[in-house]
PDB file of C-alpha atoms in Angstrom:
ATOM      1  CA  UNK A 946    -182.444  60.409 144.334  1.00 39.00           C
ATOM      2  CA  UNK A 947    -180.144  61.995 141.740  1.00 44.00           C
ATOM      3  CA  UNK A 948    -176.866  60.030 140.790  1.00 48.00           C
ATOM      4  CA  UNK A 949    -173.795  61.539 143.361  1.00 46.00           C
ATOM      5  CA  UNK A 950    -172.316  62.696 139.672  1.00 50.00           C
ATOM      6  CA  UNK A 951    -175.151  65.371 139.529  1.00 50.00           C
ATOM      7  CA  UNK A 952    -176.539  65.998 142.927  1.00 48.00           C
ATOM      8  CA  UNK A 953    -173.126  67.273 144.195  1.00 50.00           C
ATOM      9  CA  UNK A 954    -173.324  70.135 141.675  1.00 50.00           C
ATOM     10  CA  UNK A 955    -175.516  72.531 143.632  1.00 43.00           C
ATOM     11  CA  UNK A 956    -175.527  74.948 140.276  1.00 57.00           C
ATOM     12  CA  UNK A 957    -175.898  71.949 137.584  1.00 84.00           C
ATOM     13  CA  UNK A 958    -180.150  72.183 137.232  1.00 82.00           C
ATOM     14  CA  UNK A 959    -180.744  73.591 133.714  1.00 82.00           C
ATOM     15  CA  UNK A 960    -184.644  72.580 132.783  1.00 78.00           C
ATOM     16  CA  UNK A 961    -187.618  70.330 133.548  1.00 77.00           C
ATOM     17  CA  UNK A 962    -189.677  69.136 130.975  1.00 73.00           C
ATOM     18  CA  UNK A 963    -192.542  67.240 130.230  1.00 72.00           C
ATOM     19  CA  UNK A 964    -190.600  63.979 130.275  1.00 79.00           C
ATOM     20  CA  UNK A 965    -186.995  64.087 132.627  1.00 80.00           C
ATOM     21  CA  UNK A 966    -184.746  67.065 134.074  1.00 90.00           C
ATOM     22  CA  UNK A 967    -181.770  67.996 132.767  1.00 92.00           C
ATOM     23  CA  UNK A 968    -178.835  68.650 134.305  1.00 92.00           C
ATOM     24  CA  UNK A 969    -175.240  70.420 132.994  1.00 92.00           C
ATOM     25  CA  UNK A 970    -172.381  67.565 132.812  1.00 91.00           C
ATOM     26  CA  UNK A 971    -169.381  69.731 131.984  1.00 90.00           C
ATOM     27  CA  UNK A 972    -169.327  73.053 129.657  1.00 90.00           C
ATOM     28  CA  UNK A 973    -170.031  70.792 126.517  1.00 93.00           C
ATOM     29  CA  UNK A 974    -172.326  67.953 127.796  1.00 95.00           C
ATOM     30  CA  UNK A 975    -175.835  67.964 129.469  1.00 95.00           C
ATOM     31  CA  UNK A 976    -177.688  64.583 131.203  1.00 94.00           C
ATOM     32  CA  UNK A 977    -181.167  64.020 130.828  1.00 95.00           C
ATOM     33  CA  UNK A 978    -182.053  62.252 133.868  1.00 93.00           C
ATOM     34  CA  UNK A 979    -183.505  58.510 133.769  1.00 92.00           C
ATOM     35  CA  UNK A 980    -187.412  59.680 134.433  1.00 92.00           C
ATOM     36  CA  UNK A 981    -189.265  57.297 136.792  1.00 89.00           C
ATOM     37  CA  UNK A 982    -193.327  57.547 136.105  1.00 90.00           C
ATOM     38  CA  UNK A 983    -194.677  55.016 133.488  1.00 94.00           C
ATOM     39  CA  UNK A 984    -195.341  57.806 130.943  1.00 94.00           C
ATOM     40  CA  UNK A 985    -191.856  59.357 131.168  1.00 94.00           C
ATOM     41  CA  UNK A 986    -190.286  56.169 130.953  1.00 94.00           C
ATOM     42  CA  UNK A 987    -192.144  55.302 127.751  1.00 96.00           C
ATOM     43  CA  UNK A 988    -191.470  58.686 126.394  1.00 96.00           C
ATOM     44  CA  UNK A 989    -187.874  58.374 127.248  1.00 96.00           C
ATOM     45  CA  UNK A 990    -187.599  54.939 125.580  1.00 96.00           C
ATOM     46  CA  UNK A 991    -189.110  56.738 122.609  1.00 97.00           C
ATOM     47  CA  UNK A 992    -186.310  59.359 122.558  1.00 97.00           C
ATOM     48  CA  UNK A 993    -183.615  56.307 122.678  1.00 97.00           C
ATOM     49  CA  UNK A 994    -184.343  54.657 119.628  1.00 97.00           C
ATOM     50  CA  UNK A 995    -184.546  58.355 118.108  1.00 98.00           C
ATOM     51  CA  UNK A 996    -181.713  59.234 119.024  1.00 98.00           C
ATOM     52  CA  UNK A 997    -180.237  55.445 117.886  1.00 97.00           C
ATOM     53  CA  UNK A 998    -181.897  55.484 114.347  1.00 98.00           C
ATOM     54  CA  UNK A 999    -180.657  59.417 113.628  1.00 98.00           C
ATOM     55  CA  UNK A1000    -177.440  58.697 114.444  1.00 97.00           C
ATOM     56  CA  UNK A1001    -174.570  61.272 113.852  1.00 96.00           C
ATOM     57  CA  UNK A1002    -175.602  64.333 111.672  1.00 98.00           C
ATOM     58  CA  UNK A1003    -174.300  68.064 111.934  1.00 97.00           C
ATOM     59  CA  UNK A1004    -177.844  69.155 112.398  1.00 98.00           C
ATOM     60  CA  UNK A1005    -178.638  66.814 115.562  1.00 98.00           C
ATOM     61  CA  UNK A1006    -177.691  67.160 119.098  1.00 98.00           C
ATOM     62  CA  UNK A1007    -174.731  64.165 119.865  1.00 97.00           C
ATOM     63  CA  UNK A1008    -176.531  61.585 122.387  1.00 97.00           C
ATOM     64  CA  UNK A1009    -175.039  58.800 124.223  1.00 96.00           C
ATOM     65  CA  UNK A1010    -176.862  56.393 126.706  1.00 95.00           C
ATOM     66  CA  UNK A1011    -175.642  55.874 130.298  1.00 94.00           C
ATOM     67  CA  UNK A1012    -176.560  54.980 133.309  1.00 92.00           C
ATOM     68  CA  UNK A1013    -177.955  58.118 134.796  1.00 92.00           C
ATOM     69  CA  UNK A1014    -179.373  59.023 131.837  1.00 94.00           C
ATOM     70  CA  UNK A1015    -179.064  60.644 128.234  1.00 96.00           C
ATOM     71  CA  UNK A1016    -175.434  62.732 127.854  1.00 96.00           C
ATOM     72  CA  UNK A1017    -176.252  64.735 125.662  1.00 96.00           C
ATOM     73  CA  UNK A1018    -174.550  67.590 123.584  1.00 96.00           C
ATOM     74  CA  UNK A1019    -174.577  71.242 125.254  1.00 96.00           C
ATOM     75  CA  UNK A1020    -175.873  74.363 123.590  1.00 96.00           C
ATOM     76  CA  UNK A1021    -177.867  77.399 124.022  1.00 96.00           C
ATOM     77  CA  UNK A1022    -181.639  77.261 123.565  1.00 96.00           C
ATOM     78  CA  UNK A1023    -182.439  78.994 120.610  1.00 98.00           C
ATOM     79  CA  UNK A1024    -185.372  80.650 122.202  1.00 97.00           C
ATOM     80  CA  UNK A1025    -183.301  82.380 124.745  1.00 95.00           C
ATOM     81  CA  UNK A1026    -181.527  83.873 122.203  1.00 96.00           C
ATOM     82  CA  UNK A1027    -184.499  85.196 120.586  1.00 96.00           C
ATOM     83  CA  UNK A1028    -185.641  86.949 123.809  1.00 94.00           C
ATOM     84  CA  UNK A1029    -182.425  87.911 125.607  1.00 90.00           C
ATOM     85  CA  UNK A1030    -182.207  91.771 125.917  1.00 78.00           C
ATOM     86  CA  UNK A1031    -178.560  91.097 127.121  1.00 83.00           C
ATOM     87  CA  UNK A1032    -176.579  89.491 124.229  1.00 78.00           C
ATOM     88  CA  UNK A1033    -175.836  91.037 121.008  1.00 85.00           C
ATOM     89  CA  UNK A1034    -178.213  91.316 117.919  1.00 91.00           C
ATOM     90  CA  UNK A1035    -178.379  88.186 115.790  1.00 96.00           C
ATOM     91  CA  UNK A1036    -178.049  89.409 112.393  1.00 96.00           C
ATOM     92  CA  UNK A1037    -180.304  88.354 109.541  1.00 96.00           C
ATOM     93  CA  UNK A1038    -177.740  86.838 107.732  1.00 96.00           C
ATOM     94  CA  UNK A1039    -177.147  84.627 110.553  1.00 97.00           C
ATOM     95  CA  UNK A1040    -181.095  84.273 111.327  1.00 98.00           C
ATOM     96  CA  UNK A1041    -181.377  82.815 107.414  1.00 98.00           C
ATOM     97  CA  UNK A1042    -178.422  80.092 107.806  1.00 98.00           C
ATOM     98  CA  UNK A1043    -179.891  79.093 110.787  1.00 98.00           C
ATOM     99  CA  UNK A1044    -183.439  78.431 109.169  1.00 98.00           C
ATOM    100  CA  UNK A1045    -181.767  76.527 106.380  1.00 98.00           C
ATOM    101  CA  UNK A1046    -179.611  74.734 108.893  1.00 98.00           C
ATOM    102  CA  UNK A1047    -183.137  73.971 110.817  1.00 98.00           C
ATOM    103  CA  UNK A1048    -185.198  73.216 107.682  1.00 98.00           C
ATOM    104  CA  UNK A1049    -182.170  70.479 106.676  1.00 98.00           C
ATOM    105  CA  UNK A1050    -182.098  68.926 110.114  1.00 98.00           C
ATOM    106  CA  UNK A1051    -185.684  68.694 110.202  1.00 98.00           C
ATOM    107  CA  UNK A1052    -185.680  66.984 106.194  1.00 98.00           C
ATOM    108  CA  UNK A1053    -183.452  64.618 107.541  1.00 98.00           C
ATOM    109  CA  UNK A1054    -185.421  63.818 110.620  1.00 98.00           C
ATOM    110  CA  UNK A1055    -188.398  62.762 108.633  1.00 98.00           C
ATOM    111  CA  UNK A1056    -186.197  60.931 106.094  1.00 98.00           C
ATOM    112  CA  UNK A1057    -185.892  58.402 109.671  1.00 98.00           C
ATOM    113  CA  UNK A1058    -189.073  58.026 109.782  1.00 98.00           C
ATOM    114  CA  UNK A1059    -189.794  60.440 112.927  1.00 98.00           C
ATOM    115  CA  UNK A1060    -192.529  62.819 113.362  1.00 98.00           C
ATOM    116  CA  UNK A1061    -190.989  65.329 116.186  1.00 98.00           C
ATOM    117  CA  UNK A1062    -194.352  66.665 116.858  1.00 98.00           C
ATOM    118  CA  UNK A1063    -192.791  69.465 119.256  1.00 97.00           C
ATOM    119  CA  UNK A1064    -191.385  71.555 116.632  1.00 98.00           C
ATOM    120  CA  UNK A1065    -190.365  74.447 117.492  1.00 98.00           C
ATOM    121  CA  UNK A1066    -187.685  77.267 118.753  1.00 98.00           C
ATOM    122  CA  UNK A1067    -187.539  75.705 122.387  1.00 97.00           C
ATOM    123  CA  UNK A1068    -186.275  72.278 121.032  1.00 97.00           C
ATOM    124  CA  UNK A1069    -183.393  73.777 118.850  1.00 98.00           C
ATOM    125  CA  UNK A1070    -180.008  74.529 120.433  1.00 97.00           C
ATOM    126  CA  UNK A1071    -177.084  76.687 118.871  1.00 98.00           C
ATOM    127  CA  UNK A1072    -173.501  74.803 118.990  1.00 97.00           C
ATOM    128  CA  UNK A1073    -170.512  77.015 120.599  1.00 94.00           C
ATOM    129  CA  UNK A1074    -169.989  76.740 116.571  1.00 96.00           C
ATOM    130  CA  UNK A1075    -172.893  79.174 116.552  1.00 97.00           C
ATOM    131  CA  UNK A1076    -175.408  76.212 114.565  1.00 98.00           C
ATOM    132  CA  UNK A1077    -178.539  75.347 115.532  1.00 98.00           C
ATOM    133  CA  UNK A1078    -178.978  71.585 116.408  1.00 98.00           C
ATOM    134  CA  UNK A1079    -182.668  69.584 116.783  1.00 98.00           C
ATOM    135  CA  UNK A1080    -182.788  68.465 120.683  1.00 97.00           C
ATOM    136  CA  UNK A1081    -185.717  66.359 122.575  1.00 96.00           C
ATOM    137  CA  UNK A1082    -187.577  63.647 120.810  1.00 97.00           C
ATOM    138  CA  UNK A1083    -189.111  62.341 123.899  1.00 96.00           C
ATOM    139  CA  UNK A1084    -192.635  61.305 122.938  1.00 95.00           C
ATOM    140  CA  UNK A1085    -191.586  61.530 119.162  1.00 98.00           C
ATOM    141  CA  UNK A1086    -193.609  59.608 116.604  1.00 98.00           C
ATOM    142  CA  UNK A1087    -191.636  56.640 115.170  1.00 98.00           C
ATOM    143  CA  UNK A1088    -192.629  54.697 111.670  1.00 97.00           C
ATOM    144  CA  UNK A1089    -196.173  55.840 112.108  1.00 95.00           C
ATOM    145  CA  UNK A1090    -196.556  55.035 115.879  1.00 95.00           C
ATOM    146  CA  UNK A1091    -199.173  57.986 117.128  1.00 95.00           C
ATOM    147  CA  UNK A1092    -196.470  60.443 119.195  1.00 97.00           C
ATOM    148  CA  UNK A1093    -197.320  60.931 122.860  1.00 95.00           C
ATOM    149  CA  UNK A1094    -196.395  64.430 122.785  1.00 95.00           C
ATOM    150  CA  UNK A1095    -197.797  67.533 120.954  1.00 95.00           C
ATOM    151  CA  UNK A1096    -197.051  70.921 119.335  1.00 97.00           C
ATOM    152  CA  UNK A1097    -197.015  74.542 121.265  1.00 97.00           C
ATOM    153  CA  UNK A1098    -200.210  76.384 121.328  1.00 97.00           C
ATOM    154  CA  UNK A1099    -198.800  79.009 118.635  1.00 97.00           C
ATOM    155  CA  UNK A1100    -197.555  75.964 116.504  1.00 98.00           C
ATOM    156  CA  UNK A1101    -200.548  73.719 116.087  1.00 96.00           C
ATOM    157  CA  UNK A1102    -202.341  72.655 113.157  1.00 96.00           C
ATOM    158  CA  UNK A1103    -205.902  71.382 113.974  1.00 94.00           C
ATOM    159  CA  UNK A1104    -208.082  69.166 112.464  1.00 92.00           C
ATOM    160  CA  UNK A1105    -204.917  67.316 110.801  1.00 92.00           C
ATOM    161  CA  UNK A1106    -203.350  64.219 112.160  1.00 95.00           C
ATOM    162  CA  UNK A1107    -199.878  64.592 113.799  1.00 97.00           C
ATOM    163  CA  UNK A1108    -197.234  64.053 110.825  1.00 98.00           C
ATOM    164  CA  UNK A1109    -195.044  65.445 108.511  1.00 98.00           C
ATOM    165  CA  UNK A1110    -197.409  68.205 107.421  1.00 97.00           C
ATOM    166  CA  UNK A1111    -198.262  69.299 110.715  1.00 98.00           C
ATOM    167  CA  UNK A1112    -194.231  69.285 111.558  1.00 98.00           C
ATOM    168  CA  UNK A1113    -193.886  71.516 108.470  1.00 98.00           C
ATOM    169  CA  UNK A1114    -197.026  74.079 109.984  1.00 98.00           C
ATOM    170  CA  UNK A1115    -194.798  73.801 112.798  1.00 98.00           C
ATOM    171  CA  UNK A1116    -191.780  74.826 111.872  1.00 98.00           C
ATOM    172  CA  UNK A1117    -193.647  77.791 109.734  1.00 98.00           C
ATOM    173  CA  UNK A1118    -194.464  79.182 113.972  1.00 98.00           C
ATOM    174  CA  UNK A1119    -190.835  78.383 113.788  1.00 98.00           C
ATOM    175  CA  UNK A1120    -189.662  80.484 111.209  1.00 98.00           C
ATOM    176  CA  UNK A1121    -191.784  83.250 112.195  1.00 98.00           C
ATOM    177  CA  UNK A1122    -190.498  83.065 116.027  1.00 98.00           C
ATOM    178  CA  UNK A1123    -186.786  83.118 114.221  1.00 98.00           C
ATOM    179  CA  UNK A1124    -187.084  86.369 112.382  1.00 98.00           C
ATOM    180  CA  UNK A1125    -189.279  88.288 114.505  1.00 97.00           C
ATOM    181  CA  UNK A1126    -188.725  87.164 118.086  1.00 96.00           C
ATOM    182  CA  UNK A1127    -191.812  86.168 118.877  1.00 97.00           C
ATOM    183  CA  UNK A1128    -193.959  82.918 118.427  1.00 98.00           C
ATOM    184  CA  UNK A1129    -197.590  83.979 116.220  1.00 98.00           C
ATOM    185  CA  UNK A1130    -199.948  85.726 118.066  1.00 97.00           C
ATOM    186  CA  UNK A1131    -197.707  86.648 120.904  1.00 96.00           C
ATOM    187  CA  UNK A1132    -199.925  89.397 121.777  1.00 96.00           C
ATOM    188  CA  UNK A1133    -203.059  87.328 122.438  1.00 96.00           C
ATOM    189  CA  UNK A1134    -201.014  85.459 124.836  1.00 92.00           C
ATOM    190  CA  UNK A1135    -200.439  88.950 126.970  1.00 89.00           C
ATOM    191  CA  UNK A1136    -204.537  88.843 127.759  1.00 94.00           C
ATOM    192  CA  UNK A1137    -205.918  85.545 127.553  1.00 97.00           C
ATOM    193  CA  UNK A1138    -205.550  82.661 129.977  1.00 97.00           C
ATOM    194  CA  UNK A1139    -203.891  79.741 128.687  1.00 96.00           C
ATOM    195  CA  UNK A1140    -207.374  77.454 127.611  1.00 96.00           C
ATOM    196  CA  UNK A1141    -208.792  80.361 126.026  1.00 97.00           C
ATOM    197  CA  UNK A1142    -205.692  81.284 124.259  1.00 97.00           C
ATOM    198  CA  UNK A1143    -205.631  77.471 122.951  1.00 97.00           C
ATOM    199  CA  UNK A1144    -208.994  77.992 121.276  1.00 97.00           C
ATOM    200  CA  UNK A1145    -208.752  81.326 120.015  1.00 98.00           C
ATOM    201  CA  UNK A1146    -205.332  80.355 118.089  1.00 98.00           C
ATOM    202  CA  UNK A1147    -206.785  77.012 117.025  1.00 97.00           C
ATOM    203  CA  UNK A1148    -210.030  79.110 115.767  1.00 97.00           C
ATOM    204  CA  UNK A1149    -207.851  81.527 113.911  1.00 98.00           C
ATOM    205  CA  UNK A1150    -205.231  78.590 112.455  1.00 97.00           C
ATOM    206  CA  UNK A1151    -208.591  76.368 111.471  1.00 96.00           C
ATOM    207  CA  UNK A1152    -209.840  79.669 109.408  1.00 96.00           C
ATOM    208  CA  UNK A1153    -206.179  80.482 107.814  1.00 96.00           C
ATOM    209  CA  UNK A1154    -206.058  83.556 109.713  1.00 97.00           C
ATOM    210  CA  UNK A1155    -202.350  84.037 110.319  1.00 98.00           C
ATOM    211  CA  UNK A1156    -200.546  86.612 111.305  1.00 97.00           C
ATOM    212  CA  UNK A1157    -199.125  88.890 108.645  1.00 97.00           C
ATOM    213  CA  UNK A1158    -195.763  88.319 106.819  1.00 98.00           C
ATOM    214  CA  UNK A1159    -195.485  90.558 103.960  1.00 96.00           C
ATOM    215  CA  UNK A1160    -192.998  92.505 105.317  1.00 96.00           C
ATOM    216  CA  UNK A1161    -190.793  89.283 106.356  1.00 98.00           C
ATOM    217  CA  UNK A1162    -187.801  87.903 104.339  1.00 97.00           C
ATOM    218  CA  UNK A1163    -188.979  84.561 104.852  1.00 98.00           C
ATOM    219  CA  UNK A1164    -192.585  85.529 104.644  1.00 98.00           C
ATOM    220  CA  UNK A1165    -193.661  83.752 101.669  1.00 98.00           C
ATOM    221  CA  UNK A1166    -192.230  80.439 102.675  1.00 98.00           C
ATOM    222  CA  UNK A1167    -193.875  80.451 106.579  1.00 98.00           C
ATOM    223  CA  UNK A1168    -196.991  81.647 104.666  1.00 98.00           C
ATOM    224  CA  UNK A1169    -196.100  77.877 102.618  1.00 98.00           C
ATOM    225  CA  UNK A1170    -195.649  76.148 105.580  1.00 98.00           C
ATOM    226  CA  UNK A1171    -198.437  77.161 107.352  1.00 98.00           C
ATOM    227  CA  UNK A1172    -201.199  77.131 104.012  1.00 97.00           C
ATOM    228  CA  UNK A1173    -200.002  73.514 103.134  1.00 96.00           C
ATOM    229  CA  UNK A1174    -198.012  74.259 100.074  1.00 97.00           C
ATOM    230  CA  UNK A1175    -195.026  72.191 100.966  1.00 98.00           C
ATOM    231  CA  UNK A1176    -195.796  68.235 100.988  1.00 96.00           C
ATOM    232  CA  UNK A1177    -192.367  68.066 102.479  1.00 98.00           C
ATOM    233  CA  UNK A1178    -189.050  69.633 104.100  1.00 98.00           C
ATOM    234  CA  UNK A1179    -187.072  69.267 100.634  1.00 98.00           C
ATOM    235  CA  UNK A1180    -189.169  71.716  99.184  1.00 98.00           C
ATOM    236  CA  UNK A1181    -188.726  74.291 102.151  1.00 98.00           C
ATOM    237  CA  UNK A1182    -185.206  73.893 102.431  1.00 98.00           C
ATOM    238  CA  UNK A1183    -184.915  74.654  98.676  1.00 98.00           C
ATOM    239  CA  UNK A1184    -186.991  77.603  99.434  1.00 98.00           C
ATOM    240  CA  UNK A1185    -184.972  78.829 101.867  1.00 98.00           C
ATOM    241  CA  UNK A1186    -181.713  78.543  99.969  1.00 97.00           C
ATOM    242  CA  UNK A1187    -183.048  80.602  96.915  1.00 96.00           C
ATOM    243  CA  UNK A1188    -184.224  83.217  99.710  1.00 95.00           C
ATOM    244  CA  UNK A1189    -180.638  83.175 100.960  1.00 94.00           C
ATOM    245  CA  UNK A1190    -179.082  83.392  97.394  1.00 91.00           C
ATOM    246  CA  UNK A1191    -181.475  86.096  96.201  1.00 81.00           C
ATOM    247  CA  UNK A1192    -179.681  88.303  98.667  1.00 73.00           C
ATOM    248  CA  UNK A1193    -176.457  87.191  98.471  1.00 60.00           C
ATOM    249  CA  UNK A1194    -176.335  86.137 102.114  1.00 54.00           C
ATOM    250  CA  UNK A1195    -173.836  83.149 101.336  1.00 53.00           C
TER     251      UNK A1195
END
């Protein structure tokens, strides 16, 4: 049964995931509801000390504990963003801050000694001060603990042991999802069914057959991400500032 706080707010639901539901607080505050089920709770306990070690920074979601649950900072899933035919265009300029913004949260995420391991457009909120913010390390890997959650289909690196390199292949899906709308391979997943979508994409990955990105800005640096040319998030952030220089977009 849901605390009186949040069941008496007919229109407060706002997603179910993996680990808890999450419910709206007020217009600047969600709670991530106390999960139940041995797994959740373990993944939720998991998120906690996340959330404790990271600490403030302008490039993660605020987080305090309560009773009920996790409050926890409100935004707008960048994903929805991406895909809404109702809002405005999101201008390049604006797509390129936010990629630095994301490649410097995710630097200092793995400075912590987390592995997100869910990397990705889905887990990244945008502030009302329109910048993006790293949400939901349920499951996360901590100081080299194996993480009990993984990676989207179209951001998956096989044959590699969840880390920081498979975070950075990760956030290359990420990039691309950012500047075109849509994750890699987007049109596989119109015509396959989910398990042999899985092993098509995890074929193509394991051969370095990725989608093009020539003709992206940020082409050359998801092409890094995803071919293991970056050893760590420093070196991607870097790249995207120079990207960002080179056309003046400060």
């Amino acid at each position: 049964m849901l605390p009186s706080s949040i069941s008496s707010r007919a229109d407060s639901f706002i997603a179910a995931g993996t680990v808890g539901v999450v419910y709206a607080v007020d217009e600047n505050h969600v709670i991530k509801v106390r999960p139940r089920g041995d797994f959740e709770r373990h993944a939720y306990e998991i998120e906690v000390r996340a959330y404790a070690r990271l600490g403030r920074h302008e490039r993660i979601v605020s987080c305090e504990e309560t009773e009920e649950g996790l409050q926890l900072e409100r935004g707008t899933c960048l994903r929805s963003m991406l895909q809404s035919a109702s809002g405005p265009p999101i201008l390049l300029t604006t797509k390129l801050r936010w990629a630095q913004e994301a490649a410097e949260g995710l630097a200092y995420i793995h400075s912590k000694g987390i592995i997100h391991a869910d990397v990705g457009c889905h887990n990244i909120i945008v502030d009302n001060a329109s910048h993006v913010k790293f949400i939901d390390f349920a499951g996360s890997g901590i100081d080299g603990e194996g993480p009990l959650v993984c990676y989207e289909w179209c951001s998956f690196q096989p044959g590699n042991e969840i880390g920081v390199c498979t975070d950075i292949f990760a956030f290359g899906s990420m990039l691309f999802e950012l500047e075109t709308g849509t994750v890699p391979y987007n049109e596989l997943e119109k015509t396959l069914e989910m398990g042999k979508l899985v092993a098509t994409v995890e074929r193509l990955f394991s051969e370095n057959n990725f989608p093009p990105v020539d003709n992206l800005v940020l082409g050359s640096i998801i092409s890094g991400c995803w071919n293991g040319k970056y050893l760590s998030m420093d070196g991607v952030h870097q790249d995207i500032a120079t990207c960002r220089q080179g056309r003046h977009l400060y």
